Coordinates of C-alpha atoms in Angstrom, one line a residue:
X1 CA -9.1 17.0 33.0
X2 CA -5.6 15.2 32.5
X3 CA -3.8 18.2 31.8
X4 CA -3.7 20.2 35.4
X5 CA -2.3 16.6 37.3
X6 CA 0.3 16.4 34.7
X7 CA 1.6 20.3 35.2
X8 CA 1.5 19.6 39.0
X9 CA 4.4 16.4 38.3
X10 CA 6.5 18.6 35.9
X11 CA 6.5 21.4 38.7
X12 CA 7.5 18.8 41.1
X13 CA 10.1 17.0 39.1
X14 CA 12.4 20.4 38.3
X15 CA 13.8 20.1 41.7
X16 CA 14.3 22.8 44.6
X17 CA 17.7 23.6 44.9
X18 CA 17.3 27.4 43.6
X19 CA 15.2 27.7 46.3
X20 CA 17.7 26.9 48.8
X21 CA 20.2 29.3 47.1
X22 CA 17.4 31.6 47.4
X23 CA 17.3 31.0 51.0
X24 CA 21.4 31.4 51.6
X25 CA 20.9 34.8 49.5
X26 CA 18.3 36.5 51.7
X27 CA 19.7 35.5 55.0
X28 CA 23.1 37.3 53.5
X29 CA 20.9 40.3 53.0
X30 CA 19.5 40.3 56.6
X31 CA 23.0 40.2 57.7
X32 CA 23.7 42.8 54.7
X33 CA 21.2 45.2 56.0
X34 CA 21.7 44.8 60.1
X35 CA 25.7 45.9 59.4
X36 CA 23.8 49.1 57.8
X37 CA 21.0 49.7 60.2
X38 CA 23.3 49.3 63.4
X39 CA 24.7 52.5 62.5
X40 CA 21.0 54.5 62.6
X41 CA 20.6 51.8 66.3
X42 CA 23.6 53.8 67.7
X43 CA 23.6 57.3 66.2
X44 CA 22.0 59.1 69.3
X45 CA 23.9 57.5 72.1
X46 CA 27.2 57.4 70.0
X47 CA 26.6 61.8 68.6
X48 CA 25.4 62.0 72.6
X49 CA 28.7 60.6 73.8
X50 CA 31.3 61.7 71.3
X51 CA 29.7 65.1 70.7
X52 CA 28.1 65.0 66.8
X53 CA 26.7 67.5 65.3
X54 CA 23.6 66.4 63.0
X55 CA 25.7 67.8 60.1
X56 CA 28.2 65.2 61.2
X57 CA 25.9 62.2 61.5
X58 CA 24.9 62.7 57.9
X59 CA 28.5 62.7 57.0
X60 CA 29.2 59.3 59.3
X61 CA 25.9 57.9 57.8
X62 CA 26.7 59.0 54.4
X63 CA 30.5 57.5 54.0
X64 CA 29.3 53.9 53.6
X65 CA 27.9 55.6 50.4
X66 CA 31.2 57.6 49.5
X67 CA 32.9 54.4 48.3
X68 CA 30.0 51.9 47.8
X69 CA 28.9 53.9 45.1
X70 CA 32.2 54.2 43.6
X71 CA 33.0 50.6 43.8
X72 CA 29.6 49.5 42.2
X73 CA 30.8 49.1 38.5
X74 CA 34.3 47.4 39.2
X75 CA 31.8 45.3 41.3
X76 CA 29.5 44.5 38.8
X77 CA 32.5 43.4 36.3
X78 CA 34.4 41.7 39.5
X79 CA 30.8 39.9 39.7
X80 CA 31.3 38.9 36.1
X81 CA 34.6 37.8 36.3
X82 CA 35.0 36.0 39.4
X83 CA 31.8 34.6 40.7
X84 CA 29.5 35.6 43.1
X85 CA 30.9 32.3 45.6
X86 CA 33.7 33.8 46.4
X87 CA 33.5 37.5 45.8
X88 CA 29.9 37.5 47.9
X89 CA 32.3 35.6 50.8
X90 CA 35.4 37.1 51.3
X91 CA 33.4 40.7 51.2
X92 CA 30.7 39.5 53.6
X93 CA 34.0 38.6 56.2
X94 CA 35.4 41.9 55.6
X95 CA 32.5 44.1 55.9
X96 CA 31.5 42.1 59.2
X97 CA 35.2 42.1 60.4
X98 CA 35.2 46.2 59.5
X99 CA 31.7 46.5 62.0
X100 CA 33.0 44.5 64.6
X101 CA 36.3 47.4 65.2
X102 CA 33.6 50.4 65.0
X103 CA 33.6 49.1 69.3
X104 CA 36.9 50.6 69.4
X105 CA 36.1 53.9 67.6
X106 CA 36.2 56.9 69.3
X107 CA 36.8 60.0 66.6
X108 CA 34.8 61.4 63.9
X109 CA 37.6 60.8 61.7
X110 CA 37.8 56.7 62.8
X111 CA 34.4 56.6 62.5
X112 CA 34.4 57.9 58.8
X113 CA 37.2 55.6 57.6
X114 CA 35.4 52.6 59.2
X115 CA 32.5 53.7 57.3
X116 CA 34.5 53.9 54.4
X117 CA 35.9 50.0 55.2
X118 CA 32.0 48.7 55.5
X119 CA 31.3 50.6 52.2
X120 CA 34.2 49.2 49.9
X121 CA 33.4 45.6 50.7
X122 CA 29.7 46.0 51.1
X123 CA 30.0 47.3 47.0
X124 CA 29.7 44.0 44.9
X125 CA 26.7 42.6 47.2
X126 CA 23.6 43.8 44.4
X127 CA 25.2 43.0 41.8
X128 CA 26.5 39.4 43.3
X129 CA 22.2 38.5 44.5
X130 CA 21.1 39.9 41.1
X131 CA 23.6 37.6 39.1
X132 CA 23.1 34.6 41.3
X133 CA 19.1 34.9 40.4
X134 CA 19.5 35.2 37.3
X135 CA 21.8 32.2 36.9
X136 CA 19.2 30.0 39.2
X137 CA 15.6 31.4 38.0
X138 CA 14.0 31.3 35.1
X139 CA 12.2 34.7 33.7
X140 CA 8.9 33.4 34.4
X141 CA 10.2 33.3 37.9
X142 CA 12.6 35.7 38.4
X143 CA 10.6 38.9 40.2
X144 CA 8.9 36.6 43.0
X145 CA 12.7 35.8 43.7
X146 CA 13.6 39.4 43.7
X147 CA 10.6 40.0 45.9
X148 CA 11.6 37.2 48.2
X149 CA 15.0 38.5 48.4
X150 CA 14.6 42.1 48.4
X151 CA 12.0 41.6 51.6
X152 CA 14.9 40.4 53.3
X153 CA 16.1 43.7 54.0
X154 CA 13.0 44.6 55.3
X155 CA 12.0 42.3 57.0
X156 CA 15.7 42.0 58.6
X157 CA 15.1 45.2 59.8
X158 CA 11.8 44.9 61.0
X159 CA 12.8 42.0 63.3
X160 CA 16.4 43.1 63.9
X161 CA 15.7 46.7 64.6
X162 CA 14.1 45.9 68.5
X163 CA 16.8 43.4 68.7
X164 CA 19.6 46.1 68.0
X165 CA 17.8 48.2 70.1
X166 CA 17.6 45.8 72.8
X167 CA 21.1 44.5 72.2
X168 CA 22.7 48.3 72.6
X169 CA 20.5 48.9 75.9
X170 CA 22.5 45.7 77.5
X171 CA 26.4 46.3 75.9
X172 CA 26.2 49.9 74.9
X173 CA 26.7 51.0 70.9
X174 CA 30.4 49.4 71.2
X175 CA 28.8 46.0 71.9
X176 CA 26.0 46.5 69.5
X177 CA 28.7 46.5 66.8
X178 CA 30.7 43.5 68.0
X179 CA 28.0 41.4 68.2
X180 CA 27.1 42.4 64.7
X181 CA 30.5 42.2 63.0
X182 CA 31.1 38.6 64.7
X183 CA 27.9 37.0 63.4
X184 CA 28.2 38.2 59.9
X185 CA 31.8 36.8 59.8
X186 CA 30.7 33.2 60.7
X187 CA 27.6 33.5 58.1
X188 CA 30.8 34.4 55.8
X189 CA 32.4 30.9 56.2
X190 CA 28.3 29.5 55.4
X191 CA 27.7 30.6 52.5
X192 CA 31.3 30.1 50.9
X193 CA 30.7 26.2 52.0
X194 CA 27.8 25.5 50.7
X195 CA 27.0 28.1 47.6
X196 CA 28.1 27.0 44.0
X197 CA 26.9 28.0 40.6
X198 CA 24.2 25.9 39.3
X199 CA 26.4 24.1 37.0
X200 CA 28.9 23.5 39.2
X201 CA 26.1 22.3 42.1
X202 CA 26.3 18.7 43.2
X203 CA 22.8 18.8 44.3
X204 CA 21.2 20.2 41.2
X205 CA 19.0 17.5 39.0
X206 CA 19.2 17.7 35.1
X207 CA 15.6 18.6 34.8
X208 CA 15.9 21.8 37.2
X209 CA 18.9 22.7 34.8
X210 CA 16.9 22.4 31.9
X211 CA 14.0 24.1 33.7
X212 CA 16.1 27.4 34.4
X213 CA 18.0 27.2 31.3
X214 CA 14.6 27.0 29.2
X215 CA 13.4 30.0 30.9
X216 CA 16.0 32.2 30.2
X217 CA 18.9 31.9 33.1
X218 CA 22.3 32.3 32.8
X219 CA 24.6 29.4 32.8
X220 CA 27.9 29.1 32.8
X221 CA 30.9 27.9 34.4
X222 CA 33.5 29.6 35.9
X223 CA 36.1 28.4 33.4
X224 CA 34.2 30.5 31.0
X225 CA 33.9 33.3 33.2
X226 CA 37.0 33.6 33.7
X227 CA 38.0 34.7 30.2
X228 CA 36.1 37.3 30.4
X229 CA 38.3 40.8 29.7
X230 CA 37.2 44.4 30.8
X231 CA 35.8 46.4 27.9
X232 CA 35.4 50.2 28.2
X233 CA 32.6 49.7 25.6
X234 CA 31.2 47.7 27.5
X235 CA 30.8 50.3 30.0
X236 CA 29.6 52.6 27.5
X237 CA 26.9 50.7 26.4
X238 CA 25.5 50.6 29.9
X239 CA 24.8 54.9 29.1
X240 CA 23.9 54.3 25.8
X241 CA 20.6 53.0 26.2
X242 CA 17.3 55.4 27.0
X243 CA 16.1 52.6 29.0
X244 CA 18.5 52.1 31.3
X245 CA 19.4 55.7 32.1
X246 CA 15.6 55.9 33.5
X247 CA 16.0 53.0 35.6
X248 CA 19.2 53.8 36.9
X249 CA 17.5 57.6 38.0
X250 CA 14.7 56.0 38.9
X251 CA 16.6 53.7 41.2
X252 CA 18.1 56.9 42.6
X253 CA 14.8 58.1 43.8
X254 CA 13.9 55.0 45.2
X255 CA 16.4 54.6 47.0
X256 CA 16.1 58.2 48.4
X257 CA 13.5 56.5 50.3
X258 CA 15.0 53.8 52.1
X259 CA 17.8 55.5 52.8
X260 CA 15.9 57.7 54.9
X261 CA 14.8 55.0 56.8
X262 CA 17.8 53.3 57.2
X263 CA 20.0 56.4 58.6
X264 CA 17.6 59.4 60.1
X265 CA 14.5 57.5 60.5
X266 CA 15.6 56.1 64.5
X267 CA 16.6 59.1 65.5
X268 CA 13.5 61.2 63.6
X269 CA 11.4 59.3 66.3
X270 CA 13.6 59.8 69.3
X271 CA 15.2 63.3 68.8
X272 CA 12.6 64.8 67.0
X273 CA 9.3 63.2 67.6
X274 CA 10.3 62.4 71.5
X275 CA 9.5 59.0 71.5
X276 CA 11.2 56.2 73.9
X277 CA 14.4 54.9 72.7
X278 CA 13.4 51.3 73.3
X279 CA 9.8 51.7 72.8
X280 CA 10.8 53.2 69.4
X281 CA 12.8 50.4 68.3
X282 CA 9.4 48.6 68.7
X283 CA 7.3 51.1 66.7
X284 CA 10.3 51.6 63.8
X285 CA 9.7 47.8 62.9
X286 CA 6.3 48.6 61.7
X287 CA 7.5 50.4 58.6
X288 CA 9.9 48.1 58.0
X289 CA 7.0 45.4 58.2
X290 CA 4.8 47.1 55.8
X291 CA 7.8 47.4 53.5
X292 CA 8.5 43.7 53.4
X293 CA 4.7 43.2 52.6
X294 CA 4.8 45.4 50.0
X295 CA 7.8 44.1 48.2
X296 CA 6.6 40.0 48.5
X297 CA 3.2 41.5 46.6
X298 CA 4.7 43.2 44.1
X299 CA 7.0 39.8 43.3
X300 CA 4.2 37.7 42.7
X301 CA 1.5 39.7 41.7
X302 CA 4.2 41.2 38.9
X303 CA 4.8 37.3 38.1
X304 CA 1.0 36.0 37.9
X305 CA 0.3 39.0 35.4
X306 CA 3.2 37.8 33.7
X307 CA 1.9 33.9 33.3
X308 CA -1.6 35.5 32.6
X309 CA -0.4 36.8 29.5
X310 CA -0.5 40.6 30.5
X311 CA 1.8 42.3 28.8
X312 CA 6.0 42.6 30.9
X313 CA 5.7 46.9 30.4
X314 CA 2.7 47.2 32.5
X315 CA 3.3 43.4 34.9
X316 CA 7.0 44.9 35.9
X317 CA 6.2 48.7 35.9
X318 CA 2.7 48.8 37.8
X319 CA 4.0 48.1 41.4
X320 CA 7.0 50.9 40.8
X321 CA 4.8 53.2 39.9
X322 CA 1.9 52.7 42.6
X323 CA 4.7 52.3 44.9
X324 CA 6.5 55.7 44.3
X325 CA 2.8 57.4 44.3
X326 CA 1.9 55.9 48.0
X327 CA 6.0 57.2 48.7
X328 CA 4.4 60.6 48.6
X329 CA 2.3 59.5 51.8
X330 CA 5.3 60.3 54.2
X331 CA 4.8 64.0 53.9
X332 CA 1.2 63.3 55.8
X333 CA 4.0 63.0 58.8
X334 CA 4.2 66.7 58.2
X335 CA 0.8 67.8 59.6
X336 CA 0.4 65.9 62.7
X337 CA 2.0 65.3 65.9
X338 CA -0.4 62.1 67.2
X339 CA 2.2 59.6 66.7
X340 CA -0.2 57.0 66.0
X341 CA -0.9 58.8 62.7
X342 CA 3.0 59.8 62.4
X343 CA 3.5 55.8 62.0
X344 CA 0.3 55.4 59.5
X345 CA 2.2 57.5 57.4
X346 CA 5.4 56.5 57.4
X347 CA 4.1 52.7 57.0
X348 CA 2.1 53.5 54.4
X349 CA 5.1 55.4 52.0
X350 CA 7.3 52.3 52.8
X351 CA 5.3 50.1 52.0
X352 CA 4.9 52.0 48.5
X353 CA 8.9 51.4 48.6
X354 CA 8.6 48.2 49.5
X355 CA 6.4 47.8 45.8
X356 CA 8.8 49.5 44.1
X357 CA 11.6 47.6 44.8
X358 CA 11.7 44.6 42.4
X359 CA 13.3 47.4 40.0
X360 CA 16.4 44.9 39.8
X361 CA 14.3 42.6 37.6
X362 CA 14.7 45.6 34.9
X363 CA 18.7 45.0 34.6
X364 CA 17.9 41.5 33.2
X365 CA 15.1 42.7 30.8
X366 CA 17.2 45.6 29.5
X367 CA 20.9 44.1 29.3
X368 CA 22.7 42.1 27.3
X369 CA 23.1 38.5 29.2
X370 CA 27.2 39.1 29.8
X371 CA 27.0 41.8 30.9
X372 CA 24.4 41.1 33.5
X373 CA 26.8 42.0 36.1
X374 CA 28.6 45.2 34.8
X375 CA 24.7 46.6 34.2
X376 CA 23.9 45.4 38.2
X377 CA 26.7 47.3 39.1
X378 CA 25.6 50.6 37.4
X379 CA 22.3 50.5 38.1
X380 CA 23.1 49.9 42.1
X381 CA 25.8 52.4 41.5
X382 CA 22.8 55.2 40.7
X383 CA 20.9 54.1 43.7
X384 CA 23.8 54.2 46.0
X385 CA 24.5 57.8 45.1
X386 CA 21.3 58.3 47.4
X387 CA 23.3 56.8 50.2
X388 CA 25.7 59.8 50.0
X389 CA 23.2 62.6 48.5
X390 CA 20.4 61.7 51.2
X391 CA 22.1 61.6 54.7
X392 CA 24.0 64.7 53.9
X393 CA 21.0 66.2 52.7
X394 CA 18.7 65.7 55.0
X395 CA 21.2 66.8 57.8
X396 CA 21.7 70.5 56.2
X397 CA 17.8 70.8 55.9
X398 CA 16.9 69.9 59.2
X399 CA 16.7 73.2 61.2
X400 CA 16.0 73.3 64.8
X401 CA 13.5 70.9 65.8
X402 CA 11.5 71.0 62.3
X403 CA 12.3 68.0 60.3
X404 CA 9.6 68.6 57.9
X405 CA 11.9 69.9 55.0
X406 CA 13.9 66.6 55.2
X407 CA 10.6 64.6 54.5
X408 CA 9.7 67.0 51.5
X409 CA 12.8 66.5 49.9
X410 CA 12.0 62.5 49.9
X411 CA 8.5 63.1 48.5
X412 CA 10.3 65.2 45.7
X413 CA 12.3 62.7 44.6
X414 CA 9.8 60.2 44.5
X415 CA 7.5 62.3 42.2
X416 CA 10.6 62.6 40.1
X417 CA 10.8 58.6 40.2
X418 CA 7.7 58.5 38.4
X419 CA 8.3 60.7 35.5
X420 CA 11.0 58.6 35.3
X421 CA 9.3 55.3 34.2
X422 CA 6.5 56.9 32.4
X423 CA 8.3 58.9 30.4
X424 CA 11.9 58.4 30.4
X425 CA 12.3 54.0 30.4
X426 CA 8.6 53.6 28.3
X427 CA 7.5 50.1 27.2
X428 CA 9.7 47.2 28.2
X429 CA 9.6 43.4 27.3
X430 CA 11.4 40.2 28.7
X431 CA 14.3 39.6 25.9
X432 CA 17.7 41.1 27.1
X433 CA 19.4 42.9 24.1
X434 CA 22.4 42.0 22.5
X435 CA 23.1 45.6 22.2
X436 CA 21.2 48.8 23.9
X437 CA 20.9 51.8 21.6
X438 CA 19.7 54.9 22.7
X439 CA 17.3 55.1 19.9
X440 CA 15.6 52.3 21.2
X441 CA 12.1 52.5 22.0

C-alpha cells in the first residue's frame, strides 16, 4: 500500500526541465515543417503564374531534397561535434532567412537554387532533435518523446495548412513566404537563448540528471565534444550493420509517404480532385490530424509495453509495421470520386504514417552512444532520398488527369517498408552496441 505513494514522489522529485526542451524542440519542428509545406500552399498559384509544368514542380519540390540528403551525414557528425545549440540556431535563421527571399523569385532556375538554400540548412535538423532526446530522456522514456516531437510536424501542418492557405489568399504566394521566413528567424534567436545541454543547464536539478543518466541518456559536455575527430570508420560502421541498413530502407519507404503529402498532396485535391482552394486547405488538415494522432499513440503505447515488460523487438516494431500496413489504405483513393471517401482514405494511410514514425527511436537502440549523431544523420539521409525520388516521381507518372499511378507507387513502397523490418532489421533490444557487425542477429 506504501509503495505506489512513494513512486508518485520519486516521479515528482526528477524535475521537468526535459520537458521544457521538449517543448522548444517541437515548436522548431512546426516551424521546421511550415518552411516545407508553404511550398505545396503555393505550388498552383506560383506553376499558374510563372508557367510550370508538373514535371517542373516535382523538380522545385524535389531540390530541398537534392542537398538535404547530401548534407545529412556531415550533419549528423557536425551534430556530434558542435552541439545541437548552436548548429539547430544558426541553421533555423538561415533556412527561414532563405524562405523569406523565395517573395522575390520569379524563374525556375531562382526557384530551384532557393530550394537548394532551404535544403542545405534544413540538413542537420533530425539529427540535432534526435541527439537532444537522447541527451535529455531516459530509454524508458525516449519513444513518447519521439512521438511528442514527431506529431509536431503533423500537427504543424494540420493547423498551419488553412492558415497558409488563408495567409496566401490575403498577400499572394510572395507574402506567404515572407511571413514564413520572418517568423522562423525570430524563433531562431529563441531557442539559441534559452536551449543548453543538460549539463550545461542552469535549471536542471541533480536528481533529473541522475534520472536521465540512469536511464541511459547521453551526457556530456561540450568540452568533450569538441575533441571529437571525423573517422571514415566510423562512417563505415554505420553500413556494416544488417540492422541498420533495414531501418535506413525502411525509413525510405516511410518517408515516401509523407513526402507525398507534403508536396503533391494540395494540389492532388485542387488540380486533380477539383476541390476549392481554400475549402481544401480545410479538408488537407484532416490527414495531417490523423497523422498526429497516430504518431502520439504509437509513443506511448510503444512505451507502456515497454514498462510492462513486453519484449523492445515487438514494443518498438508493432506500430511500424501496422502503420505501413494501414499506408496501403491510400490506394482506396483510387476507386472513388465521393470526396468524402477520397479523405477517409487518405486519413486513414497517414495516420498508419503517423504510427510508423517513432522509427528514430531505432538509431539509439542500434548505434553505438558517440556516434548517435553520425547514425541520425544516415538514417535521415535514407529517408530524405524520398524527398528527391518521390516528387520527381510522382510528377513523370501522373498522366493527364489520372493521378492513380502516383498513389500506387506510394503503396509499393510501403509494402516494401514492411519486408523491411520483418525480415531485413529482425529482433531488436534497448542496449546501443559498441560496435555493429553485419553478422549480428
Amino acid at each position: 500500500m506504501s509503495e505506489q505513494p512513494l513512486t508518485r514522489v520519486k516521479a515528482k522529485s526528477t524535475g521537468r526541465v526535459r520537458f521544457m526542451v521538449l517543448g522548444l524542440v517541437f515548436i522548431n519542428i512546426i516551424i521546421n515543417y511550415m518552411d516545407r509545406t508553404n511550398l505545396s500552399v503555393a505550388a498552383t498559384q506560383m506553376a499558374g503564374e510563372l508557367q510550370f509544368t508538373p514535371l517542373q514542380m516535382g523538380l522545385i519540390f524535389s531540390a530541398f531534397g537534392w542537398i538535404y540528403a547530401a548534407l545529412q551525414i556531415p550533419g549528423g557528425f557536425i551534430i556530434d561535434r558542435f552541439g545541437a545549440r548552436v548548429v539547430y540556431g544558426v541553421g533555423l535563421f538561415l533556412w527561414s532567412l532563405i524562405t523569406a527571399l523565395h517573395a522575390v523569385a520569379s524563374s525556375f532556375g531562382a526557384l530551384i537554387g532557393l530550394r537548394l538554400g532551404v535544403g542545405a540548412f534544413e540538413a542537420p535538423v533530425m539529427p540535432s532533435n534526435n541527439r537532444v532526446i537522447s541527451s535529455w530522456f531516459p530509454e524508458e522514456e525516449r519513444a513518447s518523446a519521439i512521438g511528442i516531437y514527431s506529431s509536431a510536424q503533423f500537427v504543424g501542418l494540420a493547423c498551419m495548412t488553412p492558415v497558409l492557405f488563408h495567409v496566401q489568399d490575403l498577400y499572394g504566394w510572395r507574402g506567404l513566404f515572407l511571413i514564413t521566413g520572418v517568423a522562423g528567424m525570430v524563433w531562431a534567436l529563441v531557442w539559441y537563448c534559452l536551449y543548453r545541454e543538460p549539463l550545461e543547464h542552469k535549471g536542471v536539478s541533480q536528481a533529473e540528471l541522475d534520472h536521465i543518466r540512469d536511464g541511459g541518456a547521453i551526457l556530456e559536455s561540450r568540452q568533450e565534444a569538441a575533441k571529437r575527430k571525423f573517422v571514415w570508420s566510423d562512417l563505415a560502421l554505420m553500413f556494416r550493420s544488417r540492422k541498420l541498413a533495414g531501418i535506413y530502407f525502411g525509413q525510405f519507404t516511410i518517408s515516401a509517404t509523407f513526402w507525398f503529402f507534403l508536396t503533391w498532396f494540395p494540389t492532388y485535391l485542387v488540380q486533380y480532385r477539383h476541390m476549392d482552394f481554400i475549402k481544401s486547405g480545410y479538408i488537407a488538415s484532416v490527414p495531417y490530424l490523423a497523422a498526429f494522432v497516430g504518431v502520439l499513440l504509437a509513443g506511448f503505447v510503444s512505451d507502456r509495453l515497454i514498462k510492462r515488460g513486453v519484449s523492445a523487438s515487438f514494443a518498438r516494431k508493432a506500430p511500424v509495421i501496422l502503420g505501413m500496413a494501414l499506408t496501403l489504405f491510400i490506394l482506396g483513393a483510387n476507386y472513388t470520386n465521393d470526396p468524402t471517401l477520397i479523405i477517409v482514405f487518405m486519413s486513414v494511410a497517414f495516420f498508419g504514417n503517423g504510427l510508423a514514425t517513432i522509427t528514430w527511436v531505432f538509431v539509439t537502440a542500434l548505434a553505438p552512444r558517440h556516434l548517435i549523431g553520425l547514425a541520425g544523420g544516415v538514417f535521415n539521409f535514407t529517408g530524405a532520398l524520398s524527398s528527391i525520388v518521390v516528387p520527381i516521381a510522382i510528377g513523370a507518372l501522373i498522366s493527364g488527369d489520372n493521378f492513380a499511378p502516383a498513389l500506387a507507387f506510394i503503396a509499393v513502397l510501403a509494402g516494401l517498408g514492411i519486408c523491411s523490418y520483418l525480415f531485413v532489421v529482425g529482433r531488436i533490444s534497448l542496449d546501443p552496441p559498441e560496435h555493429p557487425t553485419q553478422d549480428e542477429e
